[in-house]
Coordinates of C-alpha atoms and ligand atoms in Angstrom, one line a residue:
X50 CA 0.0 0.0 0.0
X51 CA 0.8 3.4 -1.1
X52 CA 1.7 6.1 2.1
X53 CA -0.7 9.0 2.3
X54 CA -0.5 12.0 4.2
X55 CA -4.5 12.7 4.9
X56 CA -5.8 15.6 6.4
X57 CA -8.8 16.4 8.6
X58 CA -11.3 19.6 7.3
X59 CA -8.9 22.2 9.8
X60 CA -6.0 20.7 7.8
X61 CA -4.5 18.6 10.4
X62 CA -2.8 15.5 9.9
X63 CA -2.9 12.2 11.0
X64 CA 0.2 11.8 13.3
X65 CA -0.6 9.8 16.5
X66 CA -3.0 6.8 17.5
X67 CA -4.0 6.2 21.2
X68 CA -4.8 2.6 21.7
X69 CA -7.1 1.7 24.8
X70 CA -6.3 -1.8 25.5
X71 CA -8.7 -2.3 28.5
X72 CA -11.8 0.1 30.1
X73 CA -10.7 -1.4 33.3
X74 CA -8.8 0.0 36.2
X75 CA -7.6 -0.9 39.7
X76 CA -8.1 2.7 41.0
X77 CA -11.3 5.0 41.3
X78 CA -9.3 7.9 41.1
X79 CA -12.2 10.8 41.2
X80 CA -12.4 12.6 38.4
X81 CA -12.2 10.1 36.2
X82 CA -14.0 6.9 37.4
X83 CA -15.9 7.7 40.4
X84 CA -16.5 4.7 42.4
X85 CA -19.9 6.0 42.9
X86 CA -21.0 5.4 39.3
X87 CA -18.0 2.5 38.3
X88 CA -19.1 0.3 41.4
X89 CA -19.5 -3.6 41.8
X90 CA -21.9 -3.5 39.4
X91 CA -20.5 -1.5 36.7
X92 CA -21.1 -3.7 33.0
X93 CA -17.2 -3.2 31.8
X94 CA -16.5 -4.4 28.3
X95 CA -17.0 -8.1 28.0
X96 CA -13.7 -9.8 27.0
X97 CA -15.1 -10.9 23.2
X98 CA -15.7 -6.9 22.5
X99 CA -12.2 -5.9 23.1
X100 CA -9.8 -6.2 20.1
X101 CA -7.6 -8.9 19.9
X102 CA -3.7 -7.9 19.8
X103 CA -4.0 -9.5 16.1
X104 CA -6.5 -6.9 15.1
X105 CA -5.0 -3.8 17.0
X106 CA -1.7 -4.8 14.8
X107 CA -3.8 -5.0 11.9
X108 CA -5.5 -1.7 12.4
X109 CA -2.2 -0.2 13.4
X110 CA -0.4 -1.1 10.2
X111 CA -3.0 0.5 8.1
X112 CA -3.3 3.8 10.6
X113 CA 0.9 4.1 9.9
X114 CA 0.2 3.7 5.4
X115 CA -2.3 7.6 6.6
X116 CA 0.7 9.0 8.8
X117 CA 0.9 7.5 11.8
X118 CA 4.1 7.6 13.4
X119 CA 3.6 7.6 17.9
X120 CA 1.7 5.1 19.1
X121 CA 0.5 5.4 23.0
X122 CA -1.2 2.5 24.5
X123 CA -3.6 3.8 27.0
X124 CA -6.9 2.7 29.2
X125 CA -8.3 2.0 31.7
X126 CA -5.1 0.7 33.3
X127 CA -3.2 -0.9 30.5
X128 CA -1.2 -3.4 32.3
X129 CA -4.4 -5.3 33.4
X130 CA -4.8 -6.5 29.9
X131 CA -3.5 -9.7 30.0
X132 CA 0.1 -10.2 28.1
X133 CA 0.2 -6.8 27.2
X134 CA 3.7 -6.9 26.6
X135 CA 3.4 -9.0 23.7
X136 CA 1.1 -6.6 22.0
X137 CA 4.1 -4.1 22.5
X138 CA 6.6 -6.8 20.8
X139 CA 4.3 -7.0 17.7
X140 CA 3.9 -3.1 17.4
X141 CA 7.8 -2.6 17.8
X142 CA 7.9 -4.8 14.8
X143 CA 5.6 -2.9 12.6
X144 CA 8.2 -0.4 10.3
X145 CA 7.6 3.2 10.2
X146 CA 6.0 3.6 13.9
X147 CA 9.2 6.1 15.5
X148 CA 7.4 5.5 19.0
X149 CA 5.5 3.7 21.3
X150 CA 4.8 4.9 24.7
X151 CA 2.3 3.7 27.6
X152 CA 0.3 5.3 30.1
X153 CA -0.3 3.8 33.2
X154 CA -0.6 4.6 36.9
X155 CA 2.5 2.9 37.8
X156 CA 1.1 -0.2 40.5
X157 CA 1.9 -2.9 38.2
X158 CA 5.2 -1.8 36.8
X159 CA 7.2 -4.1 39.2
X160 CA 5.4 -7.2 37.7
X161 CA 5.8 -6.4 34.6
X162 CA 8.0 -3.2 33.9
X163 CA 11.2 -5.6 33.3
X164 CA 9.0 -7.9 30.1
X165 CA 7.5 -4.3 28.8
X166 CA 11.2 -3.0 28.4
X167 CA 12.6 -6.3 26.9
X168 CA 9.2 -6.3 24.5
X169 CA 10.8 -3.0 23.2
X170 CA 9.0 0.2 25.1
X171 CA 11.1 2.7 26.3
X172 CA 8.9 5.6 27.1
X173 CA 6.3 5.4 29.6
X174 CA 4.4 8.4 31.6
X175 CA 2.9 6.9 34.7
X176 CA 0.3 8.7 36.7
X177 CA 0.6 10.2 40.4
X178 CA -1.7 12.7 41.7
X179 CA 0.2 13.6 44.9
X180 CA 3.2 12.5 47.0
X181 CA 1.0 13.1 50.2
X182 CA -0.3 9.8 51.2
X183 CA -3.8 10.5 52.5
X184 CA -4.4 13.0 49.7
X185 CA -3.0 10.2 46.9
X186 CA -5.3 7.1 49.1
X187 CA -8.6 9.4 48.5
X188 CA -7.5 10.9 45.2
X189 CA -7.1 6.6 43.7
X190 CA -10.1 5.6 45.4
X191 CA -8.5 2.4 46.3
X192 CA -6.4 3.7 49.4
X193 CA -3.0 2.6 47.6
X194 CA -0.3 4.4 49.2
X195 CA 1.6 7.4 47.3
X196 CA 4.9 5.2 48.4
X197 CA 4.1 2.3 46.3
X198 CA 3.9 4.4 42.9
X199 CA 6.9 6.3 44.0
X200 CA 9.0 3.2 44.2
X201 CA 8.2 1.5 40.7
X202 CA 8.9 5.2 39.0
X203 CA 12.7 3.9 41.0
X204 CA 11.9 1.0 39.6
X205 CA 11.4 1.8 35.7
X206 CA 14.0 4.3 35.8
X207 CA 16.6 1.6 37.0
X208 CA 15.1 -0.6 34.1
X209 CA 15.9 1.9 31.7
X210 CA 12.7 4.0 30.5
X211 CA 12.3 7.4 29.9
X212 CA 9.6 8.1 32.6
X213 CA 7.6 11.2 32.4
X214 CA 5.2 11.9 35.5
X215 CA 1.6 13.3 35.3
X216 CA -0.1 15.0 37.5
X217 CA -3.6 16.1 37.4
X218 CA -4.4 19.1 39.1
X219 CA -7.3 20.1 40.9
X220 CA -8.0 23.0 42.8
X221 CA -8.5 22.7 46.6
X222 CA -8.0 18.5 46.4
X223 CA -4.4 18.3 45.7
X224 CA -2.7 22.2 44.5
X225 CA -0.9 22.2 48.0
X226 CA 1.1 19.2 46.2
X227 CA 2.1 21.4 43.3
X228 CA 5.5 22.7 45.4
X229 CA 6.2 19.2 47.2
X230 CA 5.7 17.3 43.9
X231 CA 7.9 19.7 42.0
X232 CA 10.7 19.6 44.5
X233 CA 10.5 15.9 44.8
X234 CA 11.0 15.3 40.8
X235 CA 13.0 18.5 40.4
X236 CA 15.4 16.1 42.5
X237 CA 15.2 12.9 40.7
X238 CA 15.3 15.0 37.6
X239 CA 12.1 13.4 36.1
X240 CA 10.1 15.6 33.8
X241 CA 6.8 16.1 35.7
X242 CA 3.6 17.3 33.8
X243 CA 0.8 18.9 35.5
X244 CA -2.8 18.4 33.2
X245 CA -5.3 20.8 33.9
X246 CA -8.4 18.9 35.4
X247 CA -10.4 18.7 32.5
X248 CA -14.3 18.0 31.6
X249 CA -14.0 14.8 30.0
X250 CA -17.1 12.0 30.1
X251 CA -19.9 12.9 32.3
X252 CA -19.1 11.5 35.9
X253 CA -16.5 13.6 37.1
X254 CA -18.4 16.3 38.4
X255 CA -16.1 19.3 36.5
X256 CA -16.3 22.6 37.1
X257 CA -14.5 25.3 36.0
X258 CA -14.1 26.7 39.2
X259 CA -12.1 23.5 40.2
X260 CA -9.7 24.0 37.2
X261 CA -5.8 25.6 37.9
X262 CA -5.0 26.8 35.0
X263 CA -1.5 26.8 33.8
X264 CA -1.0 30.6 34.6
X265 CA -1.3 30.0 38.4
X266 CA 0.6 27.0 38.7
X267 CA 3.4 28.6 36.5
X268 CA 3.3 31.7 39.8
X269 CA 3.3 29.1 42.2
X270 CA 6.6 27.5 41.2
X271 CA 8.2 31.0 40.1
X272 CA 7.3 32.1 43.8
X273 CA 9.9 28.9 44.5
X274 CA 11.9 28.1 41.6
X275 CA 13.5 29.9 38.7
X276 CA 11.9 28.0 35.5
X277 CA 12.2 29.4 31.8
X278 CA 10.5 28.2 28.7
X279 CA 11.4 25.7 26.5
X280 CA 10.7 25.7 22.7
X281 CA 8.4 23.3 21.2
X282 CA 10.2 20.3 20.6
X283 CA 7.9 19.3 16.6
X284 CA 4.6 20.7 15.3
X285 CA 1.7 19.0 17.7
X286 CA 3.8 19.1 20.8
X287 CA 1.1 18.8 23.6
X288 CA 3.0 19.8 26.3
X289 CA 4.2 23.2 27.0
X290 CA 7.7 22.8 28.5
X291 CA 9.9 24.6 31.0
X292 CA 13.3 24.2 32.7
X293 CA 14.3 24.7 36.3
X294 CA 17.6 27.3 35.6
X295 CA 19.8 25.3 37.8
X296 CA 19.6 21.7 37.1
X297 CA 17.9 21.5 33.5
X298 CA 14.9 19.5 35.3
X299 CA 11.9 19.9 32.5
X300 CA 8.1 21.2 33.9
X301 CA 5.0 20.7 31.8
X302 CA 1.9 22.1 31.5
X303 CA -0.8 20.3 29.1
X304 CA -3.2 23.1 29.0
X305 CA -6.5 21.8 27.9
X306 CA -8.4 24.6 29.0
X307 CA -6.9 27.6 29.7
X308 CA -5.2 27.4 26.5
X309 CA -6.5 25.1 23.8
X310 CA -4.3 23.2 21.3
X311 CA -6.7 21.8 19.1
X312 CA -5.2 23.6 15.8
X313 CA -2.4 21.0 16.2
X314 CA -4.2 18.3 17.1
X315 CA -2.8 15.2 15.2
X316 CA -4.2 12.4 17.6
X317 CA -6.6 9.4 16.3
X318 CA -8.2 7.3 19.5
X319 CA -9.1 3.5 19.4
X320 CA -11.4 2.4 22.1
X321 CA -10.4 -1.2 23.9
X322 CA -13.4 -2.2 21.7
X323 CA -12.5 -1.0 18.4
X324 CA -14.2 2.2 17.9
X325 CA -12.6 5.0 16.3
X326 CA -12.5 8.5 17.9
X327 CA -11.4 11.7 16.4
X328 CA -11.6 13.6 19.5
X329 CA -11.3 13.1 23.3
X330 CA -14.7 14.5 24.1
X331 CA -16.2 13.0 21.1
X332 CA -19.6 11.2 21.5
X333 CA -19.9 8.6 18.7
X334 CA -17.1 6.5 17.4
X335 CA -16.6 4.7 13.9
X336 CA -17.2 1.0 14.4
X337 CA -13.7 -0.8 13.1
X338 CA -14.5 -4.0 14.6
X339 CA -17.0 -4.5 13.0
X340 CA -15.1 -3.8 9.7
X341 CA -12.6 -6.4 10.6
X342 CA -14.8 -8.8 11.6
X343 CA -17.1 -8.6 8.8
X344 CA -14.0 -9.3 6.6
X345 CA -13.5 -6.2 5.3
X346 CA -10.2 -6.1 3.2
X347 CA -7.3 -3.5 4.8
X348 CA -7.6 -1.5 1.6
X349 CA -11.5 -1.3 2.8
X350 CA -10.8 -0.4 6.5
X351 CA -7.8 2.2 5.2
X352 CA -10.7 4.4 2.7
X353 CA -12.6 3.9 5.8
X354 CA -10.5 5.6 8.3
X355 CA -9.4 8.4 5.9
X356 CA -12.6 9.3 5.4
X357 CA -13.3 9.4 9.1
X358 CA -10.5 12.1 9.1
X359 CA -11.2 13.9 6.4
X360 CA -14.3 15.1 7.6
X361 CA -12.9 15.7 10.7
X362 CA -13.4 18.8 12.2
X363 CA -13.8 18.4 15.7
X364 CA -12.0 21.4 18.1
X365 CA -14.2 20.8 21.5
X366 CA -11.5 22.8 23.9
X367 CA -11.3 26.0 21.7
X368 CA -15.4 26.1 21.9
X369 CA -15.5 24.9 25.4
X370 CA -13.1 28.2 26.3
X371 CA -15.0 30.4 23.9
X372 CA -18.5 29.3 26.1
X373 CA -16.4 29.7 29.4
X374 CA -17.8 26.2 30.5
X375 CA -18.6 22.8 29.7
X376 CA -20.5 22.3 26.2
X377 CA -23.9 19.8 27.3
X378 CA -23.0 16.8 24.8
X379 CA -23.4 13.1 25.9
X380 CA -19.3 12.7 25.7
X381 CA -17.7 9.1 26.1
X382 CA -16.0 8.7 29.4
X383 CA -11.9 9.0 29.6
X384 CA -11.2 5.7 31.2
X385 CA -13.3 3.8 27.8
X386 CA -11.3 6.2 25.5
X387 CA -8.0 6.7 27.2
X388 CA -6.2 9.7 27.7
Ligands
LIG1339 N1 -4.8 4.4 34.0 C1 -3.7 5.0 33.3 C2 -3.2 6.3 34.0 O1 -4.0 6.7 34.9 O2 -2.2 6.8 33.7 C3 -4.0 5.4 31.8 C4 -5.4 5.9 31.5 S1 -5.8 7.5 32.2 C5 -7.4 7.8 31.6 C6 -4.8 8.6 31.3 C7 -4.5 10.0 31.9 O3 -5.7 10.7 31.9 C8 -4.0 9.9 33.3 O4 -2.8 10.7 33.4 C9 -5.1 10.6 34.1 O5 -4.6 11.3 35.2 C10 -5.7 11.5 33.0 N2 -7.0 11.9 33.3 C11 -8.1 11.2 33.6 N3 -9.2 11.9 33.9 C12 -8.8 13.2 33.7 C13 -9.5 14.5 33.9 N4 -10.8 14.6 34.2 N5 -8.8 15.6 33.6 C14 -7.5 15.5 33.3 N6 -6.8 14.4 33.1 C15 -7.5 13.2 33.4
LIG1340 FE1 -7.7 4.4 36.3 FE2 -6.1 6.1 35.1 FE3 -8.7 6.7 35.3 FE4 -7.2 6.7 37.5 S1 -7.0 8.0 35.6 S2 -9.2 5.8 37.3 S3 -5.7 5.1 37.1 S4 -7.9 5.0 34.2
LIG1341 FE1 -7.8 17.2 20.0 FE2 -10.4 17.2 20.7 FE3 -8.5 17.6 22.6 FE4 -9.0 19.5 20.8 S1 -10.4 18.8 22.3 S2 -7.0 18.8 21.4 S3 -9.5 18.3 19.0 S4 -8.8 15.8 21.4

């Protein structure tokens, strides 16, 4: 097959694919599943409606012939989807892809950090909300201790992966972290992001007046810290980077809502059960499943998808500032679509 650059209707190219491997996860962390609404009795995917590592491969391969060149596997938490490492060993094998990074929220990476790094990933950016424990125990909903995260970030470093840390920020739960946090990895000389706490799915309660933006937290560590700014490292960058003076230690800031980067926006999303999303806050997905599994040929699924794109036009962050406030739309939650 021939490579094609497609582009969406706000002439944005195809560039990165975010594959949810499971909607499951062994925290509640608040804002994004609330174990009020994801309790016992929560229907999850059954396993026959997630996509086999055969067809995420599949789909892959034709997603890098339209552009694709960063994969990120994503979920739920990815490493409760069994074997996921060999899913990693078959996408490090697919030619064109220049990287492949996972999020996860770090419990796991002991088991299984050591097979994900001999499977071929280098870059993974694990999850920690605070270093406080009784603010991280209520912030995961599953009263695991700030401690245990803290150690397998030793741990993957040791292994030999570039570990970014994220932290979502949200005001009067965990900002009195901001300064503690960014010592802590200021130290260790781990690039920590902070991710404004963002509207996504339908659970999370959001409110804008919960939301630091970028602006504020920026003060917060100047009041501390000499930072500068960093340029952007390629077009689409979603973090915007800064340097502590004195040891090069990076600071990010992925700034969803105070500042919008939806003109750059280059990111596909596959749902753990095949669906194809153009946008994080999207509400319907293309059905590729059910293209593979109705036998569909790849040159089939491939005019699919770059159709999908092409009349993308999706921007829901820019109109979500311009309305100052949430936009009422039935939006898929984060831990189905990943983030
Ligand atoms: N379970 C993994 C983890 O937590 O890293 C991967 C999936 S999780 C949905 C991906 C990222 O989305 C995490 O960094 C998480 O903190 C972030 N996230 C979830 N809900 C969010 C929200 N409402 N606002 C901002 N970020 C959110
Ligand atoms: Fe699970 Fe990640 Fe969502 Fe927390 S943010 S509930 S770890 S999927
Ligand atoms: Fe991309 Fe949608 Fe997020 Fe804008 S709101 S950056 S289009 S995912």
């Amino acid at each position: 097959m021939k490579k094609d650059q497609v582009l969406d209707q706000r002439h944005r190219p195809l560039r990165d694919l975010r594959i949810s491997v499971t909607d499951r996860c062994n925290f509640r962390c608040t804002y994004c599943m609330p174990k009020e609404i994801f309790g016992d009795d929560y229907q999850f995917l059954p396993k026959d409606h997630l996509l086999t590592f055969e067809e995420i491969v599949e789909l892959t391969k034709i997603f890098v012939e339209l552009g694709v060149k960063k994969i990120k596997l994503t979920g739920g938490e990815p490493l409760l989807r069994k074997d996921v490492y060999k899913l990693i060993a078959m996408l490090s094998k697919i030619e064109g892809i220049h990287d492949i990074g996972l999020t996860t929220n770090g419990v796991y990476l002991k088991k299984y950090g050591s097979k994900l790094y001999e499977a071929g990933l280098r870059r993974l950016n694990i999850s920690l909300d605070a270093i406080d424990d009784d603010t991280f125990r209520r912030l995961n909903g599953r009263d695991v201790s700030a401690k245990t995260v803290l150690a397998n970030i030793d741990y993957a470093v040791s292994v030999g992966f570039s570990v970014k840390v994220n932290m979502v920020v949200q005001k009067g739960v965990n900002d009195h972290q901001i300064l503690p946090m960014t010592e802590y990895f200021k130290n260790k000389g781990i690039p920590l992001r902070f991710i404004e706490f963002m509207d996504v799915g339908n659970t999370n309660g959001w409110n804008m007046k919960d939301v630091l933006i970028k602006k504020d937290i920026v003060k917060m560590i100047s009041s501390v810290y000499s930072i500068e700014p960093i340029d952007e490292n390629y077009f689409g960058e979603v973090a915007k980077r800064y340097r502590h003076q004195d040891t090069g230690s990076e600071i990010g800031f992925i700034t969803s809502v105070s500042e919008p980067f939806c003109s750059s926006c280059t990111r596909a999303r596959i749902s753990s059960d095949g669906k194809l999303y153009t946008c994080l806050y999207a509400h319907e997905g293309f059905d590729l499943r059910d293209f593979i599994r109705s036998g569909k040929s790849p040159e089939e699924i491939k005019m699919a998808i770059e159709r999908v794109w092409q009349n993308r036009k999706d921007q829901y962050s820019v109109e979500r500032t311009e309305n100052k406030g949430m936009l009422n739309k039935n939006k898929i939650e984060m831990s189905y679509i990943g983030g």
